[in-house]
PDB file of C-alpha atoms and ligand atoms in Angstrom:
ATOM      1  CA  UNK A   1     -54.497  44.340  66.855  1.00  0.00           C
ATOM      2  CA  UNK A   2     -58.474  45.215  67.208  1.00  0.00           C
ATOM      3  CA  UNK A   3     -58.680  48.816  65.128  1.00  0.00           C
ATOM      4  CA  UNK A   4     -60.593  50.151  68.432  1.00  0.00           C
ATOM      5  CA  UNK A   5     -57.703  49.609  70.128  1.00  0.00           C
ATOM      6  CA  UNK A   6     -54.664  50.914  67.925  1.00  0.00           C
ATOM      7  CA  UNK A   7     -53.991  54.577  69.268  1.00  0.00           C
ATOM      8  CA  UNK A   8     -52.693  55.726  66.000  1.00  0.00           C
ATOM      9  CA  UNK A   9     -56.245  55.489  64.056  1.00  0.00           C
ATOM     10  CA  UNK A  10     -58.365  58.711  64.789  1.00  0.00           C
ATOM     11  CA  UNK A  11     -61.585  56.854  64.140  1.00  0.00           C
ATOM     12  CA  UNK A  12     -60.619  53.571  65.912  1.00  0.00           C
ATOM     13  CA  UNK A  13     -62.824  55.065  68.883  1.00  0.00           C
ATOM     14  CA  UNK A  14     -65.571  54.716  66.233  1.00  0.00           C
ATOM     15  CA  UNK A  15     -65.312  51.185  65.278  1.00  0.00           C
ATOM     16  CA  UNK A  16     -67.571  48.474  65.664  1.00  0.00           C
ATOM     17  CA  UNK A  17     -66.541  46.537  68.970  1.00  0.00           C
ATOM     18  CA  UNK A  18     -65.418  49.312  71.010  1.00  0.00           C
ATOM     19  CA  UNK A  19     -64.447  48.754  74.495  1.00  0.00           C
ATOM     20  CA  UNK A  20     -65.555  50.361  77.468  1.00  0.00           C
ATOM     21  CA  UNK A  21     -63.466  53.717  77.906  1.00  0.00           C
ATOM     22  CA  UNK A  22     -64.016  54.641  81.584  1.00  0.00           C
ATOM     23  CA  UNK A  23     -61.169  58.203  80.796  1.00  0.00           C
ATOM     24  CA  UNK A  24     -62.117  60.015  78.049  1.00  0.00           C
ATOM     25  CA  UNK A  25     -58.815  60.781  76.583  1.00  0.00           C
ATOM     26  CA  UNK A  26     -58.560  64.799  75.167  1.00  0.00           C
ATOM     27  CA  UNK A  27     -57.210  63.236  71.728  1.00  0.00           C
ATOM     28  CA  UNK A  28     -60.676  61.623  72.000  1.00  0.00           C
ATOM     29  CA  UNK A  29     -62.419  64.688  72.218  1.00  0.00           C
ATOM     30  CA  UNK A  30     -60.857  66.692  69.993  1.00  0.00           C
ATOM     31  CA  UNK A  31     -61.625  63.434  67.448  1.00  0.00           C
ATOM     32  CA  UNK A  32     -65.076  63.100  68.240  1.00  0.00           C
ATOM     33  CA  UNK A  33     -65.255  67.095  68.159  1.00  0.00           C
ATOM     34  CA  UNK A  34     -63.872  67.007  64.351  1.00  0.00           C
ATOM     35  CA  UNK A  35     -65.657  64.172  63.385  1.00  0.00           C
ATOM     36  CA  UNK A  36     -68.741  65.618  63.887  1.00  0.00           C
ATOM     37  CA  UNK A  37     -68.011  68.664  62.749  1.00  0.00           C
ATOM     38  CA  UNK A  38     -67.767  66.637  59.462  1.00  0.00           C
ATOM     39  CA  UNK A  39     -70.766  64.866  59.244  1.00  0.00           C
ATOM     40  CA  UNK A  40     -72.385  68.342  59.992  1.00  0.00           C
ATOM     41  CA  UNK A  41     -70.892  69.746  56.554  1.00  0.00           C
ATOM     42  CA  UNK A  42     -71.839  66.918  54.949  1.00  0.00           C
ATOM     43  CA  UNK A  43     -75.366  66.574  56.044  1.00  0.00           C
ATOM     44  CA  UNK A  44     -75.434  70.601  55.210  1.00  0.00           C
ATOM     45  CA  UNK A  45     -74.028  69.417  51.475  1.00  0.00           C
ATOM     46  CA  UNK A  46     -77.600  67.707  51.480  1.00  0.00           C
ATOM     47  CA  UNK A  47     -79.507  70.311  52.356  1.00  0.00           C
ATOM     48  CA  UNK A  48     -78.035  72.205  49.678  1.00  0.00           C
ATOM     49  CA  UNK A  49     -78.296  69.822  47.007  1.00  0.00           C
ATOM     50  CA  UNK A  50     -81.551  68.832  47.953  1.00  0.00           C
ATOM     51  CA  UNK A  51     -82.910  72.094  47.309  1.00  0.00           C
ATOM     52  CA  UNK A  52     -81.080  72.296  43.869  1.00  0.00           C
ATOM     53  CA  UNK A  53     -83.313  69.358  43.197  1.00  0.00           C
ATOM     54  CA  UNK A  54     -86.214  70.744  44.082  1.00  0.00           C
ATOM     55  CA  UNK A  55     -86.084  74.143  42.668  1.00  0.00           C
ATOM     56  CA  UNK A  56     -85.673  71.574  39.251  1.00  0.00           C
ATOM     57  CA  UNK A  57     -88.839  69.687  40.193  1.00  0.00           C
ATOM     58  CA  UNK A  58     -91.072  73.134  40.695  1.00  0.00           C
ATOM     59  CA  UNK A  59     -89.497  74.064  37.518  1.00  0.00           C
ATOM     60  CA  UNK A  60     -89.957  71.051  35.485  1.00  0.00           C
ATOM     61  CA  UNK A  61     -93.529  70.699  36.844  1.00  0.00           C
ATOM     62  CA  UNK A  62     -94.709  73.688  36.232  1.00  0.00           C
ATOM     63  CA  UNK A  63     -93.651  73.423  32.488  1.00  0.00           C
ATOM     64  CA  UNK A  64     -94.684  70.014  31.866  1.00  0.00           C
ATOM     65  CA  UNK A  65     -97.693  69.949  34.031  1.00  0.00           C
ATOM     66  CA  UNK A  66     -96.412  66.662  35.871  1.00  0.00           C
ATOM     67  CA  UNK A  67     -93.419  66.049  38.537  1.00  0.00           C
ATOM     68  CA  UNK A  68     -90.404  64.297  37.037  1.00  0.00           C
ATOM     69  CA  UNK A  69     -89.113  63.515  40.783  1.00  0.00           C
ATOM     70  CA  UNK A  70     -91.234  61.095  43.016  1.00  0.00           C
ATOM     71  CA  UNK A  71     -89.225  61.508  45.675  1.00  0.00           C
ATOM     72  CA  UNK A  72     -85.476  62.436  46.949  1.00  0.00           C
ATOM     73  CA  UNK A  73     -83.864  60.354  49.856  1.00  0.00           C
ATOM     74  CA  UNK A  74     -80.683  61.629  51.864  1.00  0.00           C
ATOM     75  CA  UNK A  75     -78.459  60.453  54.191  1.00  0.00           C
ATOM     76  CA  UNK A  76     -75.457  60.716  55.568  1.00  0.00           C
ATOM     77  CA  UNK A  77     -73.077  57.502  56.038  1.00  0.00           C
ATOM     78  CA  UNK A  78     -73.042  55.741  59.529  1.00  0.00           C
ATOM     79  CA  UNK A  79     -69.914  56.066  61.695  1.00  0.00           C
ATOM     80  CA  UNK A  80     -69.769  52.225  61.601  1.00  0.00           C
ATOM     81  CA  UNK A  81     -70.310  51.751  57.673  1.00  0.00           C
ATOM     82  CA  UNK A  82     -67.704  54.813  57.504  1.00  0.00           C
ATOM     83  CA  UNK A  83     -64.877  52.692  59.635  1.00  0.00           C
ATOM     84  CA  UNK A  84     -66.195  49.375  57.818  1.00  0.00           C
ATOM     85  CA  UNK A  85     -65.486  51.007  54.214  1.00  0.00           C
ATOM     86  CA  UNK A  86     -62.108  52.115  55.094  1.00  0.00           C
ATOM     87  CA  UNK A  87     -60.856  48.950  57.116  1.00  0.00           C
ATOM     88  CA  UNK A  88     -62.107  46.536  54.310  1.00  0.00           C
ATOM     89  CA  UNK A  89     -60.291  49.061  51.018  1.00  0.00           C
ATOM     90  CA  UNK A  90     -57.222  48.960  53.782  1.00  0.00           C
ATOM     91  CA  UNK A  91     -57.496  52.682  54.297  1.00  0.00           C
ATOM     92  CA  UNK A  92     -56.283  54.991  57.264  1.00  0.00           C
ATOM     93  CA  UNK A  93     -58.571  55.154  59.957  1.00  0.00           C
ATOM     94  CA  UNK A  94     -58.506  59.038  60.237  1.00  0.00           C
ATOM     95  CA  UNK A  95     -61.077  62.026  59.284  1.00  0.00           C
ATOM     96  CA  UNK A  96     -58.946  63.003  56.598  1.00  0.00           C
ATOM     97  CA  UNK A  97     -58.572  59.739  54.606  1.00  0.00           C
ATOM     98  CA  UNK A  98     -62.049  59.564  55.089  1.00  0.00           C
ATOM     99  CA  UNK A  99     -62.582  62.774  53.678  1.00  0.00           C
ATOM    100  CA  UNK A 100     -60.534  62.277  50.429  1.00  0.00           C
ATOM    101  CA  UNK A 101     -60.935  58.575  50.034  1.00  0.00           C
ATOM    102  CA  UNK A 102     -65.183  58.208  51.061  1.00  0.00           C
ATOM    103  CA  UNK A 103     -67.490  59.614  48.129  1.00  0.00           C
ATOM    104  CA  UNK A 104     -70.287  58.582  49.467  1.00  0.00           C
ATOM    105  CA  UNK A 105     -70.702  60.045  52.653  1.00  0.00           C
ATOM    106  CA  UNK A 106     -73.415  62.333  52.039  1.00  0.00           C
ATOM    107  CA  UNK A 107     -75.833  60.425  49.698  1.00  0.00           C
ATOM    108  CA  UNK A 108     -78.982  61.676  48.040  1.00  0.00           C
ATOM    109  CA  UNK A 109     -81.347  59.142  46.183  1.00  0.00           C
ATOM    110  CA  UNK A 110     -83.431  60.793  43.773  1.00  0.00           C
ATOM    111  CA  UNK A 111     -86.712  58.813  42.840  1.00  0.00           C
ATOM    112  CA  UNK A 112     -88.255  59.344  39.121  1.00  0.00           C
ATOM    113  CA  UNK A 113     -91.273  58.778  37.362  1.00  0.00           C
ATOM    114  CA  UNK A 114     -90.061  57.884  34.229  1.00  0.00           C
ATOM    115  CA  UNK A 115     -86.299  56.963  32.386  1.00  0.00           C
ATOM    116  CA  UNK A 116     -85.961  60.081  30.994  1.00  0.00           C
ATOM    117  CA  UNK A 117     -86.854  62.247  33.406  1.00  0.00           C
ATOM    118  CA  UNK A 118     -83.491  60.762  35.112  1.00  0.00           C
ATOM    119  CA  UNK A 119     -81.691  62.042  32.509  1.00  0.00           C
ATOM    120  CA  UNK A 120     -83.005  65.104  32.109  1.00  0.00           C
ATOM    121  CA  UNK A 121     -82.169  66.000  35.732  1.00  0.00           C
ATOM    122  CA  UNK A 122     -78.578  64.507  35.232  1.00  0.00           C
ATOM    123  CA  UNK A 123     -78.298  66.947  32.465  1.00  0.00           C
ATOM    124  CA  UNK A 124     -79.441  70.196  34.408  1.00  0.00           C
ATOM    125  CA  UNK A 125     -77.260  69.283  36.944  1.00  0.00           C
ATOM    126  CA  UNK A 126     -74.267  69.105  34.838  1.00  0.00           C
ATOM    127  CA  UNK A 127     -75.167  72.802  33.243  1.00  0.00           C
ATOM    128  CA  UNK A 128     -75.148  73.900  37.052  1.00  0.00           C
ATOM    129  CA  UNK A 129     -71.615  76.082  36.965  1.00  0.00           C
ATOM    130  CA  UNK A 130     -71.589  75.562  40.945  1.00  0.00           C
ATOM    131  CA  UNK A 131     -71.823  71.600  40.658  1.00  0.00           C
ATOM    132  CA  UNK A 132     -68.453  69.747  39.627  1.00  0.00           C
ATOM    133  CA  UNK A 133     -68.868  66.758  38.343  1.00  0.00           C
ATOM    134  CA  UNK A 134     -66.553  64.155  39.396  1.00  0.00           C
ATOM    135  CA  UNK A 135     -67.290  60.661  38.076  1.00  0.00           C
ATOM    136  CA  UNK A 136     -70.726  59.144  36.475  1.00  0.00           C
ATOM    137  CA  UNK A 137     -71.490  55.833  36.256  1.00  0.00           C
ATOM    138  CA  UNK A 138     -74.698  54.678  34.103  1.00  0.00           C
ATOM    139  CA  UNK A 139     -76.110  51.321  35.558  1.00  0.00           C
ATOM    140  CA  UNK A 140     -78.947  51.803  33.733  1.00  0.00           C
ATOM    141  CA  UNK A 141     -76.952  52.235  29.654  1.00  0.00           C
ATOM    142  CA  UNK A 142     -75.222  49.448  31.137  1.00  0.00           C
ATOM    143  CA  UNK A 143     -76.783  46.973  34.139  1.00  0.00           C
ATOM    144  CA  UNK A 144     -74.820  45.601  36.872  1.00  0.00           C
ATOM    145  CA  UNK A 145     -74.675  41.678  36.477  1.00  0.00           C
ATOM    146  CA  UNK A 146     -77.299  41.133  39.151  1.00  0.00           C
ATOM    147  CA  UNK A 147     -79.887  43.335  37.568  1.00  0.00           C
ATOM    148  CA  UNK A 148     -78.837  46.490  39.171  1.00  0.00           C
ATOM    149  CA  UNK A 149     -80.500  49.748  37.572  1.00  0.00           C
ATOM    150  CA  UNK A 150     -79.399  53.192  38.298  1.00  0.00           C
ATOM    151  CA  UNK A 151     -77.571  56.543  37.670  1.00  0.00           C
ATOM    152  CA  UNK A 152     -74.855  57.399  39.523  1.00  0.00           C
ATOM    153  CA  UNK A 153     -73.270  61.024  40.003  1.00  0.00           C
ATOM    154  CA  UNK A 154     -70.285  61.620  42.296  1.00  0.00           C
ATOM    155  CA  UNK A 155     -70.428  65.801  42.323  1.00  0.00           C
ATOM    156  CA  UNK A 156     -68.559  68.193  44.325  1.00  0.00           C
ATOM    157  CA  UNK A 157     -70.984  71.174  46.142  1.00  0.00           C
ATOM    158  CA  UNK A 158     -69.672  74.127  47.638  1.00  0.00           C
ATOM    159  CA  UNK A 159     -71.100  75.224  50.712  1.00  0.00           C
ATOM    160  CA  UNK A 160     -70.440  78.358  52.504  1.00  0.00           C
ATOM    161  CA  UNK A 161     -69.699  78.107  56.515  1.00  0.00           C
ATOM    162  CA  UNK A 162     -69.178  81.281  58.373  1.00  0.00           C
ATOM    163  CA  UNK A 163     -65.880  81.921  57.741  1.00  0.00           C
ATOM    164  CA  UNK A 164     -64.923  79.355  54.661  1.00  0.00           C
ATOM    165  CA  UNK A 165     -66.568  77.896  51.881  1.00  0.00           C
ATOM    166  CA  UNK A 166     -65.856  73.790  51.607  1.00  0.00           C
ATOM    167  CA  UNK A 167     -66.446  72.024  48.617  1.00  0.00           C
ATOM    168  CA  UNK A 168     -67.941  68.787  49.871  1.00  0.00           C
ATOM    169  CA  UNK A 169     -68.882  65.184  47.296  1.00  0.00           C
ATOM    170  CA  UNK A 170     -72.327  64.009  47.199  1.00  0.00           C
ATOM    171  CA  UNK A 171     -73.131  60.502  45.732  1.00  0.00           C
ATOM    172  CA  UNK A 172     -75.950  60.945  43.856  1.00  0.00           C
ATOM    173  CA  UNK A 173     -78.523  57.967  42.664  1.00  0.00           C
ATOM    174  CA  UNK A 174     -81.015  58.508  40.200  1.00  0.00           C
ATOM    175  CA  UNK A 175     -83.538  55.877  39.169  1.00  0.00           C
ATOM    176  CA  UNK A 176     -87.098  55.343  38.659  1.00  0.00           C
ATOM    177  CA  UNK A 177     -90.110  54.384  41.129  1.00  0.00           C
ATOM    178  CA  UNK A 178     -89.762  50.806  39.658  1.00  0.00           C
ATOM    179  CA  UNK A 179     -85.381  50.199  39.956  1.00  0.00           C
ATOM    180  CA  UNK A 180     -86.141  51.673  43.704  1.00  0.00           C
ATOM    181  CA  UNK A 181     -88.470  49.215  44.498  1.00  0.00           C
ATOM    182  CA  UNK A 182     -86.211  46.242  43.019  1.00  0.00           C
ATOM    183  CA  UNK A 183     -82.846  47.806  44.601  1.00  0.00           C
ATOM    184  CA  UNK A 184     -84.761  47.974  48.208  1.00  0.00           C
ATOM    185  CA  UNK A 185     -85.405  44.228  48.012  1.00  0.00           C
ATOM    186  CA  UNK A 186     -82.227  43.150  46.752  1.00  0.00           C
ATOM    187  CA  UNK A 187     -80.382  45.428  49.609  1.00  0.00           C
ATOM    188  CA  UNK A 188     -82.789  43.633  52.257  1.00  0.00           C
ATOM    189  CA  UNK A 189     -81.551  40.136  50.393  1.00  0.00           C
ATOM    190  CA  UNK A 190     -77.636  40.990  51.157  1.00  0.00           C
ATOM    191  CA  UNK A 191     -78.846  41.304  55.289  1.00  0.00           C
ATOM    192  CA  UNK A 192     -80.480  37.856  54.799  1.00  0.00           C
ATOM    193  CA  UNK A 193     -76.602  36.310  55.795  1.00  0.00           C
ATOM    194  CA  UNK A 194     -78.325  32.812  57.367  1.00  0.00           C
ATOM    195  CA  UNK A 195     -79.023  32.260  53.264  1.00  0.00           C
ATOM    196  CA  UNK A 196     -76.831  29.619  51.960  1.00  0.00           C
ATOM    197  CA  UNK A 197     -75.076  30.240  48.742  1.00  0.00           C
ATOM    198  CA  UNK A 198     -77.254  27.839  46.573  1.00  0.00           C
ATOM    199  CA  UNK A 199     -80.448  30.042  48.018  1.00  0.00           C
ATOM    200  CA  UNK A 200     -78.637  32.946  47.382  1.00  0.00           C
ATOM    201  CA  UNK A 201     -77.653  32.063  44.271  1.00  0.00           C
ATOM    202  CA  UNK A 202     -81.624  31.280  43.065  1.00  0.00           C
ATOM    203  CA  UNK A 203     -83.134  33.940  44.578  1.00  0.00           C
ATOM    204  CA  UNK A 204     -80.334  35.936  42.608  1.00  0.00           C
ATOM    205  CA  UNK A 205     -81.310  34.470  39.548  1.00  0.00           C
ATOM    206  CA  UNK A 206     -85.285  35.239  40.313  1.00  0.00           C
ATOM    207  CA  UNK A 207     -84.029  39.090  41.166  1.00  0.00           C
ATOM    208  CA  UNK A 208     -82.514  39.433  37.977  1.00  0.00           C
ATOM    209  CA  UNK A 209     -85.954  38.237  36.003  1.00  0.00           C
ATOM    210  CA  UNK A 210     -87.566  40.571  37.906  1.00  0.00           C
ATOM    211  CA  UNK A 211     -85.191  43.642  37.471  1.00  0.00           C
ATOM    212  CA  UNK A 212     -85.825  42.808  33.390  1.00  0.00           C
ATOM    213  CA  UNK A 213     -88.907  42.661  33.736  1.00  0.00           C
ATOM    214  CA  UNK A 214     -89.171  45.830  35.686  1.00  0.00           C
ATOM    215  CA  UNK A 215     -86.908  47.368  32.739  1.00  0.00           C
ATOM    216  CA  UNK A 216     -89.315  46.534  30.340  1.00  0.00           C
ATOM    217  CA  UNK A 217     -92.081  47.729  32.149  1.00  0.00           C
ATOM    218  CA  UNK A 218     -90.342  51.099  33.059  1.00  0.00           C
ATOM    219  CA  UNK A 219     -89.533  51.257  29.049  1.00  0.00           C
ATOM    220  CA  UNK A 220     -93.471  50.777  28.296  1.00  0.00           C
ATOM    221  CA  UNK A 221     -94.900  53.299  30.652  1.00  0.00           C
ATOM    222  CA  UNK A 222     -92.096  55.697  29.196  1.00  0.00           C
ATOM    223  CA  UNK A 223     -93.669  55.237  25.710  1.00  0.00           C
ATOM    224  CA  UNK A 224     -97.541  54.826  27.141  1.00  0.00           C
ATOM    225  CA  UNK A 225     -96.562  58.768  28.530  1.00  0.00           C
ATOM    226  CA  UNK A 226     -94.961  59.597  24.893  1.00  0.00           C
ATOM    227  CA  UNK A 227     -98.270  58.508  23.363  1.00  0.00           C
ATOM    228  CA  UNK A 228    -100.353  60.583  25.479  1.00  0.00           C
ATOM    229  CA  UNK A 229     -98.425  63.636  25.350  1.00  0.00           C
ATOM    230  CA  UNK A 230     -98.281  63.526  21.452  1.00  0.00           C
ATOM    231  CA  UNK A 231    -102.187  63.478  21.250  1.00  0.00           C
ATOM    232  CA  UNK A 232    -102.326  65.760  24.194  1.00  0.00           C
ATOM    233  CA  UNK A 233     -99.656  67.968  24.254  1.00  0.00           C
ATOM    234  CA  UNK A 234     -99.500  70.190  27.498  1.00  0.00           C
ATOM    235  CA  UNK A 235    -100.777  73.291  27.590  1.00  0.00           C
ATOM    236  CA  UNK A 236     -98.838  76.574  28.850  1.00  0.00           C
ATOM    237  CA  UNK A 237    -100.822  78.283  31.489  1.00  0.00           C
TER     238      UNK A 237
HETATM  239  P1  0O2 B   1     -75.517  51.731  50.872  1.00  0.00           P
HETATM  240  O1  0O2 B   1     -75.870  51.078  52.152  1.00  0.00           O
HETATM  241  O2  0O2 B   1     -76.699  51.890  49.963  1.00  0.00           O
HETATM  242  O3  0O2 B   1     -74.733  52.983  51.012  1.00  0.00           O
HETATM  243  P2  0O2 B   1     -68.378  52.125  46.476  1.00  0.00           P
HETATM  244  O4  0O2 B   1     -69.563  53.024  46.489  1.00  0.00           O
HETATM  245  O5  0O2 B   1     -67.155  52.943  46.513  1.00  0.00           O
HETATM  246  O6  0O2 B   1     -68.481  51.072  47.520  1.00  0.00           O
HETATM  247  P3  0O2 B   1     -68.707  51.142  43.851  1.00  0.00           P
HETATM  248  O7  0O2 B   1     -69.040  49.692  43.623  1.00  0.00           O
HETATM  249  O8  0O2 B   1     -67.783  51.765  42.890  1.00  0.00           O
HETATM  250  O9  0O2 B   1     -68.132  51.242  45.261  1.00  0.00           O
HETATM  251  O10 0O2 B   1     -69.984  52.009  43.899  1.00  0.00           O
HETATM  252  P4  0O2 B   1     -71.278  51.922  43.046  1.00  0.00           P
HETATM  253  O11 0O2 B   1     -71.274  50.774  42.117  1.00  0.00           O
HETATM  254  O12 0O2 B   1     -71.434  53.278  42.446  1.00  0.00           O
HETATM  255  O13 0O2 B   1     -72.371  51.610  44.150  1.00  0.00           O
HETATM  256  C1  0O2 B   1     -72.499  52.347  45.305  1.00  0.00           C
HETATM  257  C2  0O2 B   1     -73.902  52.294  45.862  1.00  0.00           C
HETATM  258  O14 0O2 B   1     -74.852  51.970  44.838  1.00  0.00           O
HETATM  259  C3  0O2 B   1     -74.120  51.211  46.912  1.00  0.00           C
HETATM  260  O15 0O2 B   1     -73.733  51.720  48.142  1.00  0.00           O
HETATM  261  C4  0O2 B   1     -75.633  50.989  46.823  1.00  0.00           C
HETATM  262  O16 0O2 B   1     -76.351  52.026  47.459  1.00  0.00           O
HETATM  263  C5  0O2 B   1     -75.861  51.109  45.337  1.00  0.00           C
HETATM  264  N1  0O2 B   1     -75.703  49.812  44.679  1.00  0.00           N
HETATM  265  C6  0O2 B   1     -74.710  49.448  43.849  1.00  0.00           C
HETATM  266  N2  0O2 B   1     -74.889  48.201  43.418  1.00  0.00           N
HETATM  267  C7  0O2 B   1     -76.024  47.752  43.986  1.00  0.00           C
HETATM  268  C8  0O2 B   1     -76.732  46.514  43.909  1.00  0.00           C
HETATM  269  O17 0O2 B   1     -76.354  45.575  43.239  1.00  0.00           O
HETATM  270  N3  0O2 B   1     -77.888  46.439  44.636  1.00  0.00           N
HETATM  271  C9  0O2 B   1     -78.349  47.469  45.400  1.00  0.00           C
HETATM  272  N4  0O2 B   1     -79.482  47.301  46.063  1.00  0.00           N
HETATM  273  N5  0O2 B   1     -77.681  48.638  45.486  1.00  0.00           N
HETATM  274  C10 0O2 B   1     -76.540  48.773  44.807  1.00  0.00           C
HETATM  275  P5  0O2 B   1     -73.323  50.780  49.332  1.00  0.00           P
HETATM  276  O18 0O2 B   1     -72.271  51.475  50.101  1.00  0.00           O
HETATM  277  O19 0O2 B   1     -72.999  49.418  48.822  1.00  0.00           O
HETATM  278  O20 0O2 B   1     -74.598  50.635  50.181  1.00  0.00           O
END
């Protein structure tokens, strides 16, 4: 049976090939209602974690006369990647098995200058007594085949509602100007589905020279900065 049309799944009315409904059942409603209800909370987890970022970056700048972040990304998850996600890890359809199963709903993308500004965020985060950390995964200690480079947080915010506080996940991705750049290509390459696997397979190969080389290159800036800063050190204003 098509998802979008089993009545028992509360997001089926959210899946990809949706048929016309010309009677909008209540059930649908109330669905709908409490669906986005919780993309709401989660796009309000952003906003809070966002500014936890931030506060770090006026911090960090103002102490080491340079900004460690670039840039922070957010975003929450598409209704259709959402019911994708579920579908393909055999999942219920419903908001609560999306809730507890989905930790990467609300995503924030965190762009650095250097390597070890990443972890130096990473670190303040985990000192944060309002921020639970729930799993870490270092791509960057340890590369994905492919050439992948990043660092990955799953952490649990609370945020306060008017009458409840929620603790809600956040996948977090740290990496420098240089991993960003690679990852955006290689994300645009997995789109590219008219590729054939021997294409696919060489282009793969060229990605992965490239995401060394960028490694390398993010590794030499890091110790060009070192350099500068032990000739120069900053100054306190
Ligand atoms: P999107 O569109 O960016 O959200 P899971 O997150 O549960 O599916 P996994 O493999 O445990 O599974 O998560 P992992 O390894 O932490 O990766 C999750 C996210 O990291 C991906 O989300 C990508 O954003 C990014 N990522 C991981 N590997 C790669 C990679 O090889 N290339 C690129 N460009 N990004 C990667 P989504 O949901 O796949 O995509």
């Amino acid at each position: 049976m098509n998802i979008a049309q089993n009545p028992n799944s509360e997001l089926s009315h959210f899946a990809v090939n949706t048929p016309q409904v010309f009677e909008i059942p209540e059930t649908f409603r109330e669905t709908a209602r409490q669906f986005q209800e919780a993309m709401m909370q989660y796009s309000c987890a952003i906003r809070e974690f966002k500014t936890k970022l931030e506060v770090l970056n006026d911090e960090l700048s103002m102490r080491n006369a340079r900004n460690p972040i670039e840039m922070i990304k957010a975003r929450v998850k598409k209704p259709k990647s959402i019911v994708e996600k579920l579908q393909r890890r055999g999942l219920p359809l419903s908001i609560e098995s999306m809730e507890s199963n989905l930790d990467d709903i609300a995503g924030v993308r965190v762009i650095c200058s250097f390597v070890d500004d990443i972890y130096e965020i990473s670190r303040m985060l985990e000192r944060q007594d309002d921020v639970t950390i729930i799993a870490i995964k270092d791509y960057i200690k340890a590369p994905k085949e492919n050439g992948y480079r990043s660092y990955h947080m799953i952490v649990e915010v609370p945020v306060f509602f008017s009458s409840s506080k929620k603790n809600i996940r956040v996948e977090v991705q740290i990496r420098t100007i240089a991993m960003d750049f690679w990852a955006s290509l290689d994300h645009q390459l997995k789109y590219k589905k008219q590729l054939d696997a021997q294409e696919a397979a060489e282009i793969g190969a060229e990605l992965k020279k490239c995401a060394d080389v960028i490694a390398e290159t993010d590794c030499k800036m890091l110790s060009i900065r070192q350099k500068i800063e032990e000739k120069h050190p900053t100054q306190e204003e």
